[in-house]
PDB file of C-alpha atoms in Angstrom:
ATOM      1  CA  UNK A1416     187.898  62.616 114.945  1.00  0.00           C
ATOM      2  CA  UNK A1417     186.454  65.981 113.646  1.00  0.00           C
ATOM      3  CA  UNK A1418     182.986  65.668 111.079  1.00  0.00           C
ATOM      4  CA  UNK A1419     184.870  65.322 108.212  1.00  0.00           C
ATOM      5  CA  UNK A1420     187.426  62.479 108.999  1.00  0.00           C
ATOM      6  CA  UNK A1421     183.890  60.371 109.808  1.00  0.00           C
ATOM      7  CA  UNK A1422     182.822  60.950 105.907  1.00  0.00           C
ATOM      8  CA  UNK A1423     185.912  59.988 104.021  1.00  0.00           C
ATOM      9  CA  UNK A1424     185.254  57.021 102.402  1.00  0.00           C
ATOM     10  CA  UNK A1425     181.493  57.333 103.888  1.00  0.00           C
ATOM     11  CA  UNK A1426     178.546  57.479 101.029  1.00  0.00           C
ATOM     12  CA  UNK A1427     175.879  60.610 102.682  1.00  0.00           C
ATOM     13  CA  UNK A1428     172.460  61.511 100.967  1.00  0.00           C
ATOM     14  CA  UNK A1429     174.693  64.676  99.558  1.00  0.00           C
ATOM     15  CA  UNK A1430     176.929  62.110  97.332  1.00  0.00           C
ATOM     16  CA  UNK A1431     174.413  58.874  96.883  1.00  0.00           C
ATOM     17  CA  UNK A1432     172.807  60.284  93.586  1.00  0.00           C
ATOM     18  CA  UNK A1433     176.467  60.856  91.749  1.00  0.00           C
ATOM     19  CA  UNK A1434     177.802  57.884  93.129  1.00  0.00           C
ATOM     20  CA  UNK A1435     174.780  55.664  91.539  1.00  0.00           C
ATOM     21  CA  UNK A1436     175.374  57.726  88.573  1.00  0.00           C
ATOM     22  CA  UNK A1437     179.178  58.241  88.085  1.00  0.00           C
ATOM     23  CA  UNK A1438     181.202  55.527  85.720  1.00  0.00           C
ATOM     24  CA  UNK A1439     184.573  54.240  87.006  1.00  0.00           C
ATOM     25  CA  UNK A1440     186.039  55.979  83.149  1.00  0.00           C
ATOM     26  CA  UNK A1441     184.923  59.484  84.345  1.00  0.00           C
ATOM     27  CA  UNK A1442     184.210  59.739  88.157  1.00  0.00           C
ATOM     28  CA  UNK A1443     181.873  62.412  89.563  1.00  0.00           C
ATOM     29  CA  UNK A1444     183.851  64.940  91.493  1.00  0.00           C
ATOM     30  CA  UNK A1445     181.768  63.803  94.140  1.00  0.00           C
ATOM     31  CA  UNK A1446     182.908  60.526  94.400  1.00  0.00           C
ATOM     32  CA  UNK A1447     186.590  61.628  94.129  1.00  0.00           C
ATOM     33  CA  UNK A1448     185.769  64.374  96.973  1.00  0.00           C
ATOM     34  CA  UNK A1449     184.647  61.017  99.283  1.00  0.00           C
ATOM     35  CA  UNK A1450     187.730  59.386  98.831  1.00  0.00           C
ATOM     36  CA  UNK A1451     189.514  62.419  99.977  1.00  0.00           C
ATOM     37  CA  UNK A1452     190.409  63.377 103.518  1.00  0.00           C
ATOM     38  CA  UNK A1453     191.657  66.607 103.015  1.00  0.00           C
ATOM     39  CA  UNK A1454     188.563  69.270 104.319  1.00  0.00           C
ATOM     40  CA  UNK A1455     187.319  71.930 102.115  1.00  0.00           C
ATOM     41  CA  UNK A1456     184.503  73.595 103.879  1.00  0.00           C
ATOM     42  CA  UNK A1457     182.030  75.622 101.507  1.00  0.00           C
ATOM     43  CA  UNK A1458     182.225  79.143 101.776  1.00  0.00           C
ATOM     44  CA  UNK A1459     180.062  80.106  98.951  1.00  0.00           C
ATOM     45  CA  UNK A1460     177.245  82.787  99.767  1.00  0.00           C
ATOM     46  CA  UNK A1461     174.276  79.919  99.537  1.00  0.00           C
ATOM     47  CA  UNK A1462     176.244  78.018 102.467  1.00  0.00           C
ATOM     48  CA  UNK A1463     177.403  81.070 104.667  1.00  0.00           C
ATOM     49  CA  UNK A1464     173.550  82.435 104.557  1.00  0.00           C
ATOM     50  CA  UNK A1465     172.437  78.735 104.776  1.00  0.00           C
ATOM     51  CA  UNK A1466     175.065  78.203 108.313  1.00  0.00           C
ATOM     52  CA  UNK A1467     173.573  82.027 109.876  1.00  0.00           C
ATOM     53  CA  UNK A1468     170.152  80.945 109.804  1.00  0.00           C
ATOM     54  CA  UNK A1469     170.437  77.501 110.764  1.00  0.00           C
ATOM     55  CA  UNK A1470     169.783  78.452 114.691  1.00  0.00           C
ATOM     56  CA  UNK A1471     166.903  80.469 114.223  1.00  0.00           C
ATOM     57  CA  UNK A1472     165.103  78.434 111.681  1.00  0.00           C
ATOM     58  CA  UNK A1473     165.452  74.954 114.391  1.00  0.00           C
ATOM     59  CA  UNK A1474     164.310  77.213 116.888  1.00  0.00           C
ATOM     60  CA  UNK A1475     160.970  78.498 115.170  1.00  0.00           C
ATOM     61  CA  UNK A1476     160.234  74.891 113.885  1.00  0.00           C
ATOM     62  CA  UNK A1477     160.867  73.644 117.982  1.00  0.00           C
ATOM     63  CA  UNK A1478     158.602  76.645 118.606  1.00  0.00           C
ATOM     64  CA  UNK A1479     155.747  75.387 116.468  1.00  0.00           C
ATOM     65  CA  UNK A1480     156.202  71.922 117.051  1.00  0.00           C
ATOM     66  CA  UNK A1481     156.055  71.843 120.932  1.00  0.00           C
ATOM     67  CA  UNK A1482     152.303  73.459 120.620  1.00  0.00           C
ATOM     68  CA  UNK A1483     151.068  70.780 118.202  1.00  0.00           C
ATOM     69  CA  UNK A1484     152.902  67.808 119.997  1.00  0.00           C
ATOM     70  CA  UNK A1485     152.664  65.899 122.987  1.00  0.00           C
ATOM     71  CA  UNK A1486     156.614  65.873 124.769  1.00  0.00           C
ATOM     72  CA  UNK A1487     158.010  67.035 121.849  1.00  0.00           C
ATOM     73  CA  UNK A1488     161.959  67.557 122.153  1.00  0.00           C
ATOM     74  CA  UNK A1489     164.525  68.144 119.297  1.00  0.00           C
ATOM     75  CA  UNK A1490     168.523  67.530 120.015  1.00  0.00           C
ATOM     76  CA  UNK A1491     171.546  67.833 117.792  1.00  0.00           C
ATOM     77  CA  UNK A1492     172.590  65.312 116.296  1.00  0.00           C
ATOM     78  CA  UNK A1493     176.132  64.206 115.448  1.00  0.00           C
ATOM     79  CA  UNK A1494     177.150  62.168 112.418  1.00  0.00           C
ATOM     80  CA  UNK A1495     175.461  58.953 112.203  1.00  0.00           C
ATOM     81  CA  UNK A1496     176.857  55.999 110.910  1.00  0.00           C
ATOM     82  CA  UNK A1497     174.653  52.692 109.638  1.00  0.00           C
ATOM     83  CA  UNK A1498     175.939  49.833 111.452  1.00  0.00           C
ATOM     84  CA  UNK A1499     174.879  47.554 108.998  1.00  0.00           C
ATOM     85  CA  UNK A1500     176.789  49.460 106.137  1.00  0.00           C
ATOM     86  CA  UNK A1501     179.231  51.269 107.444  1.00  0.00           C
ATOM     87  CA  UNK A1502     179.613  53.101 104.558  1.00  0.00           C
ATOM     88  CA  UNK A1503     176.728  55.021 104.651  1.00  0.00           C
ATOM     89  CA  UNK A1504     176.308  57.686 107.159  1.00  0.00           C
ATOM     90  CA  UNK A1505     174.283  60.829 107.169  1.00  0.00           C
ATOM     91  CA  UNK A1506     174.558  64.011 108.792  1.00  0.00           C
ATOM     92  CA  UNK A1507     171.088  65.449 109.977  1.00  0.00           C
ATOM     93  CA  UNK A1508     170.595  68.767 111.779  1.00  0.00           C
ATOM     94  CA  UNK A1509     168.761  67.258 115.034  1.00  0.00           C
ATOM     95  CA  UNK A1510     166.676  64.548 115.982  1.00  0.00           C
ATOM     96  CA  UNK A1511     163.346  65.409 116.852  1.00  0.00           C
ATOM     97  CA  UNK A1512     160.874  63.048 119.095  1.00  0.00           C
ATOM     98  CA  UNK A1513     157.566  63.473 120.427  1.00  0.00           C
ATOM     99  CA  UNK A1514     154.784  61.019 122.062  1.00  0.00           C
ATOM    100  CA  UNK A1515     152.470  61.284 118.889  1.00  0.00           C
ATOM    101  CA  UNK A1516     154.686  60.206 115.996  1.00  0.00           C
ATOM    102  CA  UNK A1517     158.197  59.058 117.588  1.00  0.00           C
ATOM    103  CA  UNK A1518     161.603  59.680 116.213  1.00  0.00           C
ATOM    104  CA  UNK A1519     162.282  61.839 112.987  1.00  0.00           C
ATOM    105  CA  UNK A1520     165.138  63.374 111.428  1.00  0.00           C
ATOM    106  CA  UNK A1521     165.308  67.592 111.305  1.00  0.00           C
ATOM    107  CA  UNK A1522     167.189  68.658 108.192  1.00  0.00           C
ATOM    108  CA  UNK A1523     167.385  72.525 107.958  1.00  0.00           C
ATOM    109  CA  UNK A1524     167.526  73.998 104.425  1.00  0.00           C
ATOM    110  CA  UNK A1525     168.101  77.857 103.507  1.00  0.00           C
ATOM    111  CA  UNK A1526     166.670  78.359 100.153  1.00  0.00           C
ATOM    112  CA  UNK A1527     169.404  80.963  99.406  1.00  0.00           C
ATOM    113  CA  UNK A1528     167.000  81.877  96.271  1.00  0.00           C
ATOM    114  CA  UNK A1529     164.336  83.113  98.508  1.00  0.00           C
ATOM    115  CA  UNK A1530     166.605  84.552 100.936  1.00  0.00           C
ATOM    116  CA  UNK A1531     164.675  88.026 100.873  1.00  0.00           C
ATOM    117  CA  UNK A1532     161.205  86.414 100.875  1.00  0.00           C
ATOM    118  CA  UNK A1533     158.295  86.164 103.110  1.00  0.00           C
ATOM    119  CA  UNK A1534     157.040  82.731 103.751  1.00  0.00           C
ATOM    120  CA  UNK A1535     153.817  83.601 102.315  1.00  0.00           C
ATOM    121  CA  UNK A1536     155.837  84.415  99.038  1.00  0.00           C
ATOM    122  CA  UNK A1537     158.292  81.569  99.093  1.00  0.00           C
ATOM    123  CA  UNK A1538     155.370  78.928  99.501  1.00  0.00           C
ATOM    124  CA  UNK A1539     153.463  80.893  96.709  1.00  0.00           C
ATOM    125  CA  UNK A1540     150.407  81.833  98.997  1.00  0.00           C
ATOM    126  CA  UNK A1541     150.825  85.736  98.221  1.00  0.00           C
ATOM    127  CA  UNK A1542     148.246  87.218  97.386  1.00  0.00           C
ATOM    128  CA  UNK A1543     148.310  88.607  93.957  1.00  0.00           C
TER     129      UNK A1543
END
């Protein structure tokens, strides 16, 4: 079953806010979009710059995690699925572990709106 077979029908943190919000009289897109098997990946500019600097941006954050944490270790994670609703499942980057604070969920995000910033800029620490 490929990734998006598992999410038809599925609720993810990318649909739960228009599903709470949607009225059965006008459905949100979204909702009609999780009832629908057919796959219609994103190829929008945000998502393509988003999917080419996913693998770098893991690898920095492993990079500055492993000096600050004892064991630490971060894997790729597959679509998980909430055995006690199996309705709900969510689709995290990797799953990231260490001795000091356990298991944690790694979601990458791209800010495509920063996408020619420095860090300093983008977290508003240049200097002005």
């Amino acid at each position: 079953m490929t990734w998006y077979d598992q999410r038809v029908g599925r609720i993810t943190s990318s649909t739960v806010h228009n599903v709470l919000h949607t009225t059965l009289e006008n459905p949100s897109t979204s909702l009609k979009k999780i009832c629908d098997p057919a796959p219609k990946p994103l190829n929008v500019p945000a998502v393509i710059c988003g999917r080419e600097h996913e693998k770098s941006g893991i690898k920095e954050f492993q990079q500055v995690m492993c000096t600050d944490h004892q064991n630490f270790c971060a894997k790729k994670a597959c679509f998980l699925i909430d055995l006690n609703h199996p309705n709900i499942g969510v689709s995290a980057d990797e799953i990231a572990t260490c001795d000091c604070h356990g298991s944690s969920v790694l979601e990458v995000k791209c800010p495509y709106k920063f996408r020619s910033s420095l860090l300093p800029e983008f977290l508003g620490l240049a200097s002005e």
